[in-house]
Short mmCIF file of C-alpha atoms in Angstrom, two decimals:
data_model
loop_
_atom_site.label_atom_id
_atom_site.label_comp_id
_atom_site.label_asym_id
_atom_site.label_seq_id
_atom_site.Cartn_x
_atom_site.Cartn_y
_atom_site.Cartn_z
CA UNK A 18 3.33 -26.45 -16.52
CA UNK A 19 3.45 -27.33 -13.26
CA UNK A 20 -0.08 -27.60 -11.14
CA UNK A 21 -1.12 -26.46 -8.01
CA UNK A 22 -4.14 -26.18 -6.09
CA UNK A 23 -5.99 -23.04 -4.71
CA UNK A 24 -7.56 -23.62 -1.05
CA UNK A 25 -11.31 -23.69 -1.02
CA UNK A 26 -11.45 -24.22 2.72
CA UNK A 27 -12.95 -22.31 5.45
CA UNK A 28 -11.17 -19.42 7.90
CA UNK A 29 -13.24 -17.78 10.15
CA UNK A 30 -10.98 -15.12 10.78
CA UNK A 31 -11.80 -13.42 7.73
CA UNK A 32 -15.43 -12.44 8.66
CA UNK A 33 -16.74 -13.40 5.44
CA UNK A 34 -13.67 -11.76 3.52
CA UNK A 35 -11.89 -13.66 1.10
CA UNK A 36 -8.28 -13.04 -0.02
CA UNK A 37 -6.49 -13.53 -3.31
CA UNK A 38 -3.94 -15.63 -4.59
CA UNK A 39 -2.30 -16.09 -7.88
CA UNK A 40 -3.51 -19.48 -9.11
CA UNK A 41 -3.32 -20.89 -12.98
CA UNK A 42 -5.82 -21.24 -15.23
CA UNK A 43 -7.55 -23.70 -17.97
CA UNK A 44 -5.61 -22.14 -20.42
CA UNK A 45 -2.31 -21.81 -18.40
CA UNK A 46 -1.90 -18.50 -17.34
CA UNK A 47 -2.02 -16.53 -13.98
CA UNK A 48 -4.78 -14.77 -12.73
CA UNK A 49 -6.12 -13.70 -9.16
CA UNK A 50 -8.22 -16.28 -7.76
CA UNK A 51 -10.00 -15.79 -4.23
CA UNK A 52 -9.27 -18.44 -1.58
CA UNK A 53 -9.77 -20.12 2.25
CA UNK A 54 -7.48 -21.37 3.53
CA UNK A 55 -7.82 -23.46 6.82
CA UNK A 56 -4.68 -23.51 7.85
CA UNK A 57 -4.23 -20.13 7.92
CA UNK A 58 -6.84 -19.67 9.85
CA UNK A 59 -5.30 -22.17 12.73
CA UNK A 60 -2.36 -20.01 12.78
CA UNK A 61 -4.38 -16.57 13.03
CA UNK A 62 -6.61 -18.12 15.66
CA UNK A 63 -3.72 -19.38 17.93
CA UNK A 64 -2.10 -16.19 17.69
CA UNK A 65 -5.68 -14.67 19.00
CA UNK A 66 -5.97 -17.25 21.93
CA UNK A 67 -2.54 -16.73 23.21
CA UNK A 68 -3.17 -13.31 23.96
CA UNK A 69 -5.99 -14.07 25.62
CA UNK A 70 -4.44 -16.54 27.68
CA UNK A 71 -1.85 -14.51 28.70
CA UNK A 72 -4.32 -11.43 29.71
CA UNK A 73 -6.41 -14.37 31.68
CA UNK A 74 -2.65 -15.31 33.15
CA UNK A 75 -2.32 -11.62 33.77
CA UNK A 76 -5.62 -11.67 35.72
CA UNK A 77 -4.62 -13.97 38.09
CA UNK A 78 -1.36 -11.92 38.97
CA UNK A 79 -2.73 -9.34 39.53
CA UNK A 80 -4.93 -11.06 41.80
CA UNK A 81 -2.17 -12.32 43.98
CA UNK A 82 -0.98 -8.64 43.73
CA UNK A 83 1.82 -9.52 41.47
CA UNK A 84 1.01 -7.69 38.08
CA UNK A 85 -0.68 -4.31 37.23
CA UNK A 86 -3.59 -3.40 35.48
CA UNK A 87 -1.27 -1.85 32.83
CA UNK A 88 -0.24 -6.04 32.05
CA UNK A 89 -3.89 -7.05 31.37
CA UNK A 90 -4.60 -4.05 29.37
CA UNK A 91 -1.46 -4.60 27.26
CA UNK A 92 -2.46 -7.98 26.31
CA UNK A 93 -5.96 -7.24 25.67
CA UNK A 94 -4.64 -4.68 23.48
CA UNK A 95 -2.30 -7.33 21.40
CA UNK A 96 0.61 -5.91 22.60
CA UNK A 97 3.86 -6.85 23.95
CA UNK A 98 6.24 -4.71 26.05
CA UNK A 99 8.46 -3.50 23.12
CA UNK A 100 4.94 -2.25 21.11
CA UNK A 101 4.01 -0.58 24.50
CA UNK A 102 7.26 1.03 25.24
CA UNK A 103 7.45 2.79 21.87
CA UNK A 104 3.68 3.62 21.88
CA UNK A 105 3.66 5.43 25.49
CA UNK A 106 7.22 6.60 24.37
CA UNK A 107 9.28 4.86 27.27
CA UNK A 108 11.94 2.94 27.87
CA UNK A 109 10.82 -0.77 28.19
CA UNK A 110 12.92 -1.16 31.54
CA UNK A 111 10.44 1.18 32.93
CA UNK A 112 7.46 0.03 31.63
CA UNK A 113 8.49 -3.05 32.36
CA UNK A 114 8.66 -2.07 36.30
CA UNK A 115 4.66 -0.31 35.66
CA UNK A 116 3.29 -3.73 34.67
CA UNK A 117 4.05 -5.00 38.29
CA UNK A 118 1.25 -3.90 40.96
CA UNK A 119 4.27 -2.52 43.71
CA UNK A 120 5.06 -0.31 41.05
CA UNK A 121 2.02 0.58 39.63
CA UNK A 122 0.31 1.91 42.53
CA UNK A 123 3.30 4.72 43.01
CA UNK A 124 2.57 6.16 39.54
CA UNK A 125 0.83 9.58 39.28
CA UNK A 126 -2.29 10.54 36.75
CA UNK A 127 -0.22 12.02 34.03
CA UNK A 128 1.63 9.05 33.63
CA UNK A 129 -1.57 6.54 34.02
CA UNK A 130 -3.24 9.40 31.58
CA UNK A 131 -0.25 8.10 28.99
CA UNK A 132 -0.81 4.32 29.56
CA UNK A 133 -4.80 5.01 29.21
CA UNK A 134 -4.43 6.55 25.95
CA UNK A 135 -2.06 4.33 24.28
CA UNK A 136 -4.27 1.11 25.56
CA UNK A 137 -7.32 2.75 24.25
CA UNK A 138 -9.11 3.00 27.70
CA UNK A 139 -10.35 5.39 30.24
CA UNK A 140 -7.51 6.77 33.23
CA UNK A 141 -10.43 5.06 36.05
CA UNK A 142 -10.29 1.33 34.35
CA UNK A 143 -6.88 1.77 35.32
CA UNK A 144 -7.20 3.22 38.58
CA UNK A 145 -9.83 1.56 39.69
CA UNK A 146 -9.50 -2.16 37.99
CA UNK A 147 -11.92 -4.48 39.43
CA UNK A 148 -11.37 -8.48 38.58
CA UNK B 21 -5.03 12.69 -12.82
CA UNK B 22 -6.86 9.72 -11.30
CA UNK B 23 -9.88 8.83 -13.72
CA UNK B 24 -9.02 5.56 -14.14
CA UNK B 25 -9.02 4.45 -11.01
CA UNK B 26 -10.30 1.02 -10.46
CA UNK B 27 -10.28 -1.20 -6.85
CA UNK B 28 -9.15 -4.45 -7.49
CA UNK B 29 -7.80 -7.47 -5.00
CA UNK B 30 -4.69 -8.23 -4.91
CA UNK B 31 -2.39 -10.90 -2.82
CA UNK B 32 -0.23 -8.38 -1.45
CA UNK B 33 -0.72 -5.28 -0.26
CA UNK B 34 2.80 -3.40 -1.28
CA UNK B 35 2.93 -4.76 -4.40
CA UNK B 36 -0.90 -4.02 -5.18
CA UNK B 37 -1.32 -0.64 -3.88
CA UNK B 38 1.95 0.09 -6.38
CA UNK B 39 0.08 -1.33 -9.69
CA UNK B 40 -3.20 0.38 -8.57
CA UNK B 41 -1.54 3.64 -7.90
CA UNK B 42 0.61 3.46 -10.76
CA UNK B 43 -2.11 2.18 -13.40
CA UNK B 44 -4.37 4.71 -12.51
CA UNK B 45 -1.60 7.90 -12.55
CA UNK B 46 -1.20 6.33 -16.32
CA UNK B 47 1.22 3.25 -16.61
CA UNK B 48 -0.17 0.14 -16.68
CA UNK B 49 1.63 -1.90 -14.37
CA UNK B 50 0.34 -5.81 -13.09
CA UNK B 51 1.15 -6.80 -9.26
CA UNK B 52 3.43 -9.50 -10.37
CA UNK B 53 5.53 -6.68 -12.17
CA UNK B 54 5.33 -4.32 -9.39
CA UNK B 55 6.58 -7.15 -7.32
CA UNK B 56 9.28 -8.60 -9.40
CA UNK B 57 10.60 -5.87 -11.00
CA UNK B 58 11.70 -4.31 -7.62
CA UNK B 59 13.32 -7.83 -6.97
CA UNK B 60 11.05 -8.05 -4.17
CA UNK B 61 11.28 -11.88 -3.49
CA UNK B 62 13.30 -12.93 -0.50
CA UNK B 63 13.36 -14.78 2.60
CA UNK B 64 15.04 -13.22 6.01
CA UNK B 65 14.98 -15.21 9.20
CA UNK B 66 16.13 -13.00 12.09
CA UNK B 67 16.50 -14.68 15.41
CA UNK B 68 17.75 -10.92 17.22
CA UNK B 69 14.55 -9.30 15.85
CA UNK B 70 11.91 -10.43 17.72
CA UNK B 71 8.04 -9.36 16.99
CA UNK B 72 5.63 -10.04 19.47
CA UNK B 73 8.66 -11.84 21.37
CA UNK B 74 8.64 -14.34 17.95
CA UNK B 75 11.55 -14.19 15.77
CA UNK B 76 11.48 -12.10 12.85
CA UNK B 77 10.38 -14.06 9.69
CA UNK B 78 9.53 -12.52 6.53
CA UNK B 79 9.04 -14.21 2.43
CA UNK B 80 10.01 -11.33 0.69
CA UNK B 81 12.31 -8.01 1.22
CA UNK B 82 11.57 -5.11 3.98
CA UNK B 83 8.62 -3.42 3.42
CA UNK B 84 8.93 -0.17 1.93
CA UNK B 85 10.85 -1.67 -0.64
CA UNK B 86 8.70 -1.67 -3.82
CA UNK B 87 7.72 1.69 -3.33
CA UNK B 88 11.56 2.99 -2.94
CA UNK B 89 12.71 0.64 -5.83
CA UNK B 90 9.94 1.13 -8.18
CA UNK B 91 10.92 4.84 -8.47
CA UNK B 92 14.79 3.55 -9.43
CA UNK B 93 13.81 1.17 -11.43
CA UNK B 94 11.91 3.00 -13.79
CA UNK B 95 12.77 6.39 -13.51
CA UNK B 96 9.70 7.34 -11.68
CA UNK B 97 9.74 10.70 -9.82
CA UNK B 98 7.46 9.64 -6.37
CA UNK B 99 6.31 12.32 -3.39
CA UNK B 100 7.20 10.30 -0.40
CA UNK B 101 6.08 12.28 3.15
CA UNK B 102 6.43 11.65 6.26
CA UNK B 103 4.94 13.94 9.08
CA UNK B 104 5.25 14.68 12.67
CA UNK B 105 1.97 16.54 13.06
CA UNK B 106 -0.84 13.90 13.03
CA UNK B 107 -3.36 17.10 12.03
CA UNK B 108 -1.26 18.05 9.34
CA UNK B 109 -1.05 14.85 8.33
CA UNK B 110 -4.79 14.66 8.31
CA UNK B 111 -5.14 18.13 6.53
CA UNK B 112 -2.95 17.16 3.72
CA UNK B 113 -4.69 14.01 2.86
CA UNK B 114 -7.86 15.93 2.71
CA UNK B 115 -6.43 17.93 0.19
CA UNK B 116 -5.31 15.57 -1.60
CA UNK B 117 -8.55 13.54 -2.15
CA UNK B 118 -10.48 17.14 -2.67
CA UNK B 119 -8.33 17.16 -5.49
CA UNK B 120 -9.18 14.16 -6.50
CA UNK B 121 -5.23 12.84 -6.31
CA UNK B 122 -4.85 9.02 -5.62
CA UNK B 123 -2.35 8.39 -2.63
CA UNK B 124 -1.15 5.27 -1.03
CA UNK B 125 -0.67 5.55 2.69
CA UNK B 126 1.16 3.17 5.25
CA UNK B 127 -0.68 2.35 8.10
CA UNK B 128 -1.10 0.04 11.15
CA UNK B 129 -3.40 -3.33 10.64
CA UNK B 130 -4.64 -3.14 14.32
CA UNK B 131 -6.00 0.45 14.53
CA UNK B 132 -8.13 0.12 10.98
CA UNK B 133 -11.88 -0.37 12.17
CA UNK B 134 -13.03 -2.76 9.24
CA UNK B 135 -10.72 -5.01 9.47
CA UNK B 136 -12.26 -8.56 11.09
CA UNK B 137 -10.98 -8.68 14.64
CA UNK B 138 -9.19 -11.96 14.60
CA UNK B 139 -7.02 -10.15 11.86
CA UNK B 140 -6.23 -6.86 14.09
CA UNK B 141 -2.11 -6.67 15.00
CA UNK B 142 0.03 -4.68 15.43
CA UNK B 143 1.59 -5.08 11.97
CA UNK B 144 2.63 -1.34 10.87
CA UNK B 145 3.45 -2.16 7.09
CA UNK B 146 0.04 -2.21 5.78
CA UNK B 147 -0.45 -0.32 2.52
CA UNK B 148 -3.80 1.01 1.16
CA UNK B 149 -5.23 3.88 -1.43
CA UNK B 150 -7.56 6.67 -0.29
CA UNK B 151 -9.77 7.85 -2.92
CA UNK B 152 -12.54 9.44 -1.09
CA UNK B 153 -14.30 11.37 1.62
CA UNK B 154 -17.35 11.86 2.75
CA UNK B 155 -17.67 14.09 5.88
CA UNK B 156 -15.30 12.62 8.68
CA UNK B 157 -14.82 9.22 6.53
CA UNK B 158 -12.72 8.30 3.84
CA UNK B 159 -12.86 5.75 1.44
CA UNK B 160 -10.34 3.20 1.15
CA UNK B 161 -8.98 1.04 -1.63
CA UNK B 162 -7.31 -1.83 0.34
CA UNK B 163 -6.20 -4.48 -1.57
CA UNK B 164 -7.21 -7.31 0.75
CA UNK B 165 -10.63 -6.78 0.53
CA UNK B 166 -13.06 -7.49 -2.39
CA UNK B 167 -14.79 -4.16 -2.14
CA UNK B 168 -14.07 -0.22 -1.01
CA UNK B 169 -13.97 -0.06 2.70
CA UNK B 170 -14.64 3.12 4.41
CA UNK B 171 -13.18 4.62 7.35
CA UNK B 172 -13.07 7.66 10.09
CA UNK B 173 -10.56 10.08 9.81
CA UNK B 174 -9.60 10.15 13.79
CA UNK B 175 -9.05 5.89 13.39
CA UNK B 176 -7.10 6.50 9.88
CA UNK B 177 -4.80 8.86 11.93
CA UNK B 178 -4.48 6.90 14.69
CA UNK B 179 -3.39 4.05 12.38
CA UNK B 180 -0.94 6.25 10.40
CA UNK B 181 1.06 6.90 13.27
CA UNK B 182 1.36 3.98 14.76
CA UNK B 183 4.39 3.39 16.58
CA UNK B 184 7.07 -0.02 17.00
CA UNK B 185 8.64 -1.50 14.62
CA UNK B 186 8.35 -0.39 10.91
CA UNK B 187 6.23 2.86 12.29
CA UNK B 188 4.45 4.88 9.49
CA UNK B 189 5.07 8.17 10.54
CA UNK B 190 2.37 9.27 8.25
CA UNK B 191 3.73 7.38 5.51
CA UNK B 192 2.57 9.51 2.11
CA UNK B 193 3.51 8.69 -1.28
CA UNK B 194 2.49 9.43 -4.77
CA UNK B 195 3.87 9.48 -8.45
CA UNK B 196 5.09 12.86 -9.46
CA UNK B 197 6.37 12.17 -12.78
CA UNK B 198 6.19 9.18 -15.00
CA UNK B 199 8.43 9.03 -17.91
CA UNK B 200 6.83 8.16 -21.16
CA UNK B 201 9.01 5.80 -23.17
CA UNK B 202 9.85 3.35 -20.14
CA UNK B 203 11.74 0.52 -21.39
CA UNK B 204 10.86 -2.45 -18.93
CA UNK B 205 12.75 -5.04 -20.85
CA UNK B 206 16.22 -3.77 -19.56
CA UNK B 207 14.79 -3.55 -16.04
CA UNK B 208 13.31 -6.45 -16.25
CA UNK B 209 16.59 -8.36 -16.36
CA UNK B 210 18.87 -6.74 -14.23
CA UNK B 211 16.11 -7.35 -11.63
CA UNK B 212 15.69 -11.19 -11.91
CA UNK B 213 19.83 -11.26 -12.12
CA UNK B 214 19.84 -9.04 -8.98
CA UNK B 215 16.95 -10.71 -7.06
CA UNK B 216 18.48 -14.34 -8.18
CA UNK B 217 21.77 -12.91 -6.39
CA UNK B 218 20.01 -11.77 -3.27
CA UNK B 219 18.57 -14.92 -2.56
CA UNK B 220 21.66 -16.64 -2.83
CA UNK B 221 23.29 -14.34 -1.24
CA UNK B 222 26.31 -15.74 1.75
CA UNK B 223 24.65 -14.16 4.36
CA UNK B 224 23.58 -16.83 6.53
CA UNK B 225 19.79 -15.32 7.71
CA UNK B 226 18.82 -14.25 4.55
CA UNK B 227 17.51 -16.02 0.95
CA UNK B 228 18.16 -19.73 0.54
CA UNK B 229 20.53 -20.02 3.40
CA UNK B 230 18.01 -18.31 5.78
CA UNK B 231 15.84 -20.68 4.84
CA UNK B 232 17.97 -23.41 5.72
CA UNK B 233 18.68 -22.30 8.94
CA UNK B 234 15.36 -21.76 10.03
CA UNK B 235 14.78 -25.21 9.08
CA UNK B 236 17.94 -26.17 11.14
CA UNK B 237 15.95 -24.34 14.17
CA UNK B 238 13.20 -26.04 13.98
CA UNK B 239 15.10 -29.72 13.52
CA UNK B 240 16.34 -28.91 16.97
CA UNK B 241 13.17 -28.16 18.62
CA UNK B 242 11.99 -30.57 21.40
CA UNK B 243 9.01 -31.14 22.88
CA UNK B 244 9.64 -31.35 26.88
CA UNK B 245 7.33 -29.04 28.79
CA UNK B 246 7.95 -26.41 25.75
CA UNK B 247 4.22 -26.97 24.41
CA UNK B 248 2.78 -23.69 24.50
CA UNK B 249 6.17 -22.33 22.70
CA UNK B 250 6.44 -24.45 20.11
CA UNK B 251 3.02 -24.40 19.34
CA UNK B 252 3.34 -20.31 19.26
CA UNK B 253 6.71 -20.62 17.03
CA UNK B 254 4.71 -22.75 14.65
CA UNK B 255 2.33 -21.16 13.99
CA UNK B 256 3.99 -17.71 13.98
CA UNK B 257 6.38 -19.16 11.05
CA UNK B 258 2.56 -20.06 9.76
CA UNK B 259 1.28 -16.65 10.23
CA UNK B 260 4.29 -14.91 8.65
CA UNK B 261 3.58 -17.05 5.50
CA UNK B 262 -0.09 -16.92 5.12
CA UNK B 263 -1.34 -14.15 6.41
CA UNK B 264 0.96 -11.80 6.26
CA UNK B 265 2.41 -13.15 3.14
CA UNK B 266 -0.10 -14.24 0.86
CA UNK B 267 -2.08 -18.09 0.41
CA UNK B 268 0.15 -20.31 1.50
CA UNK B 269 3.83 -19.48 -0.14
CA UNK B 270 2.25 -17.17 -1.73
CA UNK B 271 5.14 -14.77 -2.66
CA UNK B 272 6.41 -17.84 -4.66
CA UNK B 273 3.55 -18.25 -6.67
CA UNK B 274 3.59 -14.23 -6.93
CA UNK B 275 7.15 -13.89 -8.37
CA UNK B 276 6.22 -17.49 -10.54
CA UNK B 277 3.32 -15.38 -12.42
CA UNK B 278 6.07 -12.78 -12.90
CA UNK B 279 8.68 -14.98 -14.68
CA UNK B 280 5.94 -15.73 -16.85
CA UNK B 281 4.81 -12.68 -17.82
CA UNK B 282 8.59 -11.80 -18.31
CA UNK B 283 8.83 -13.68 -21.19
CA UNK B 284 7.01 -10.96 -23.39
CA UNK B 285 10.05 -9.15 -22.98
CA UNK B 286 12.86 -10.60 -25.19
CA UNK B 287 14.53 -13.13 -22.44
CA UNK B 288 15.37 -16.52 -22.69
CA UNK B 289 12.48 -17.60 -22.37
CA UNK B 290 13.29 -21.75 -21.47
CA UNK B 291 14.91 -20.54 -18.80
CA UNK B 292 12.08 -18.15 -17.17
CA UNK B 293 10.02 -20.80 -18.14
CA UNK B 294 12.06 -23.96 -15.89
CA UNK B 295 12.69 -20.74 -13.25
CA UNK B 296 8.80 -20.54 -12.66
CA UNK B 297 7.97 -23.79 -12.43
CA UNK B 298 10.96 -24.14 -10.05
CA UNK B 299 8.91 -21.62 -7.87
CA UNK B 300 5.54 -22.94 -8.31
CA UNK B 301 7.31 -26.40 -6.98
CA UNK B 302 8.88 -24.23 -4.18
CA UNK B 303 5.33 -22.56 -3.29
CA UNK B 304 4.07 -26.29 -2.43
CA UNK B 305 6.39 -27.36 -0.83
CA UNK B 306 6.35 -24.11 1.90
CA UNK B 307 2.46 -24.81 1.68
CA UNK B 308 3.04 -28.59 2.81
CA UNK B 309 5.60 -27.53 5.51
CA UNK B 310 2.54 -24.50 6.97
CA UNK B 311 0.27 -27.84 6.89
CA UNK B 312 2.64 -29.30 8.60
CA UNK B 313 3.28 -26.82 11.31
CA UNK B 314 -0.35 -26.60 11.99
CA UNK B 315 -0.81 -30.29 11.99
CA UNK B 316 2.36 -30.83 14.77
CA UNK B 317 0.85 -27.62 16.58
CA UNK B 318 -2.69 -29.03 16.73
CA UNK B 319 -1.16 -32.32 18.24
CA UNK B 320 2.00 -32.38 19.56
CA UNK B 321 2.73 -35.43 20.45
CA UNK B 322 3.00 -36.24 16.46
CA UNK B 323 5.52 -33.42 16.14
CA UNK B 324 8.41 -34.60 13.94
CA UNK B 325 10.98 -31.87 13.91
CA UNK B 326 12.55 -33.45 11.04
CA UNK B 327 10.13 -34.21 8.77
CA UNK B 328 8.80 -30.37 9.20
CA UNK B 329 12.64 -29.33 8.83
CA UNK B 330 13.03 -31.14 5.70
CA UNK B 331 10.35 -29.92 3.83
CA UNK B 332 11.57 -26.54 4.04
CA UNK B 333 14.90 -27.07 2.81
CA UNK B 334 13.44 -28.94 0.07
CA UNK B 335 11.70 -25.93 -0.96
CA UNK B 336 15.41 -24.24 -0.06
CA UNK B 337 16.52 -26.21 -2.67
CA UNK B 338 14.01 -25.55 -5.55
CA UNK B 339 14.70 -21.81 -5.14
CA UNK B 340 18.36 -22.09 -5.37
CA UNK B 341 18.43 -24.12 -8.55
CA UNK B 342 16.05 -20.91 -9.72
CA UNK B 343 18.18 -18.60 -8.69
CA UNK B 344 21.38 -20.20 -10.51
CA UNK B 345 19.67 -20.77 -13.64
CA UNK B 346 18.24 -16.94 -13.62
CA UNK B 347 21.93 -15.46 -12.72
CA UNK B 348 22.58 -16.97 -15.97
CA UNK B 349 20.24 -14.59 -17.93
#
């Protein structure tokens, strides 16, 4: 039979969790068998940073008056404009125009109530976003 | 109807909330089984898909798929709902667990509050069993976690209609009827033939030749003042693998333990037996090429396109000798 190894690393991301795998046994058979796996945790924890680099990106944009709050939220919230779009129930051409700050400052309260709902925040962190 | 209800762990979620749900409704049914017999392996690498602006990559068929197939398969009558009234939605599943009825649900990853937070994304094919409630909180079987995780009704909602790609809606489903002389030995076949098929199938983003082209991608990726993508497109292919899929390859090792147990069921058994080991061999070699990706991604200047690319078609090619020698069941 051929052998393989279960990982018995570390991963962070799990909080203390640990998954299963199907692994064999002394006597040659499959059973569950719990596992770490490091490398998997590299992957999760990349996919974690980036977001937060691109809401610190954000941050700076909207500094220079560039991007909206709705941007930084959206990142912060792990989302991307196609996730956003579907979850305020809007065509991504326009949500794209609410992440920039020229647009965003046009929109009324019911649509800012939307965005606040779907990124899980109150309609003033939106309306009055503070760096 | 539910009495013998047990939580257990299991590598995937699909494939475990099925053997759970169907175990404890009366037919004793492993993961592996659940996964294989719905020939449930694949690979699909879709470049016009994108997920979080990343290709789509996935190591086995569309979700959903188990629990559709499962119900052809073996000639099992399932409730599947889906709802547009999130309160209704709510009420129902009350009901449900008042009467003590076992129900697997389809929900969101990033709106269920005990998962860790590195794990939280917007992934909306998660699959878990509620067998409880207590006040406003229900009690959740989830088969990635060792024990029974409990969890508000208003966030349960909120992660049952999710919205994006693969959106719940709700997603309800439950046994109605399971027939009582269910011959899996007949199924059992026509799956592996069918499953064998689908991975070899022409289609150039799909099964072996999917694989290949990914691998093809990545041979042609270069370095120049791409870091941050490449680094992202690694580890996504990482992430798509491990996490979502299951340890490393996982889904390989998954379908391996199902060959194997196929062999109680009058089949050729040399040939299940070469088939699995085929698979295992597959399984390390996608686990080398995620070490891989992780190494190049940690420093890129040592990023060898090739070497990365080749390790995945090797695996490309384990799976396609499997798949020709199980056609031949």
């Amino acid at each position: 039979m051929e052998k393989f190894d279960i990982p018995q690393e570390s991963n962070a991301t799990l909080n203390g969790q640990r998954k299963v795998m199907y692994g064999i046994n002394e006597s040659g058979k499959f059973e569950r068998v719990n596992y770490a796996s490091s490398t998997e945790e590299f992957a999760t924890q990349t996919a974690v940073e980036e977001f937060e680099q691109l809401s610190r990106e954000s941050l700076e944009r909207i500094q220079q008056e560039i991007s909206s709050p709705i941007e930084y939220f959206m990142y912060k919230n792990r989302m991307d404009l196609p996730t956003l779009s579907s979850v305020v129930g809007m065509f991504s051409f326009r949500v794209k125009r609410h992440l920039k700050m020229k647009h965003f400052k046009k929109l009324n309260d019911k649509i800012l109530q939307k965005y606040a709902e779907a990124l899980n925040i109150d309609i003033n962190e939106l309306k009055d976003f503070n760096i | 109807m539910n009495q013998r209800f047990e939580h257990a762990q299991f590598a995937h979620c699909e494939s475990g909330v099925v053997s759970t749900l169907l175990s404890s409704y009366g037919l004793k049914i492993s993961e592996p089984m659940a996964f294989g017999i719905t020939s449930s392996l694949s690979f699909v690498y879709m470049p016009i898909v994108k997920i979080g602006n990343m290709p789509l990559i996935a190591y086995r068929n569309l979700p959903k798929n188990i629990i559709n197939n499962i119900s052809k398969v073996l000639g099992i009558e399932m409730v599947k709902k889906q709802y547009k009234d999130p309160i209704q939605a709510n009420k129902d599943l009350t009901q449900f667990v008042q009467n003590s009825q076992l129900v697997g649900l389809q929900t969101s990853v990033f709106y269920l509050p005990y998962f860790p937070k590195d794990m939280r994304f917007h992934f909306n094919a998660h699959n878990l069993l509620v067998v409880g409630k207590e006040q406003n909180n229900y009690t959740i079987s989830d088969p990635v976690f060792e024990t029974l995780m409990s969890c508000d009704e208003n966030e349960l909602t909120k992660a049952r209609f999710a919205r994006g790609i693969f959106a719940p809606k709700g997603f309800l489903y439950y046994p109605k009827y399971i027939p009582k002389d269910i011959n899996l030995s007949k199924g059992i076949k026509k799956a592996i033939i069918k499953n064998a098929k689908a991975l070899l199938t022409p289609f150039p983003y799909a099964g072996v030749k999917g694989m290949r082209k990914l691998a093809t991608k990545i041979s042609k990726l270069k370095v120049d003042n791409n870091e941050r993508h490449i680094k992202n497109f690694l580890t996504h292919i990482v992430r798509m693998q491990e996490e979502i899929g299951t340890g490393g390859g996982g889904f390989r090792f998954l379908y391996a333990a199902f060959l194997q147990e196929a062999k109680a069921y009058d089949l050729d058994e040399s040939i299940l037996q070469e088939a699995s080991e085929l698979f295992i061999k597959s399984g390390n070699a996608l686990r080398e090429f995620a070490l891989l990706c992780v190494e190049s991604s940690k420093k890129l200047e040592r990023f060898d396109s090739q070497t990365i690319a080749n390790k995945l078609t090797e695996a490309s090619f384990y799976e396609q000798e499997a798949a020709l020698l199980l056609k031949k069941l």
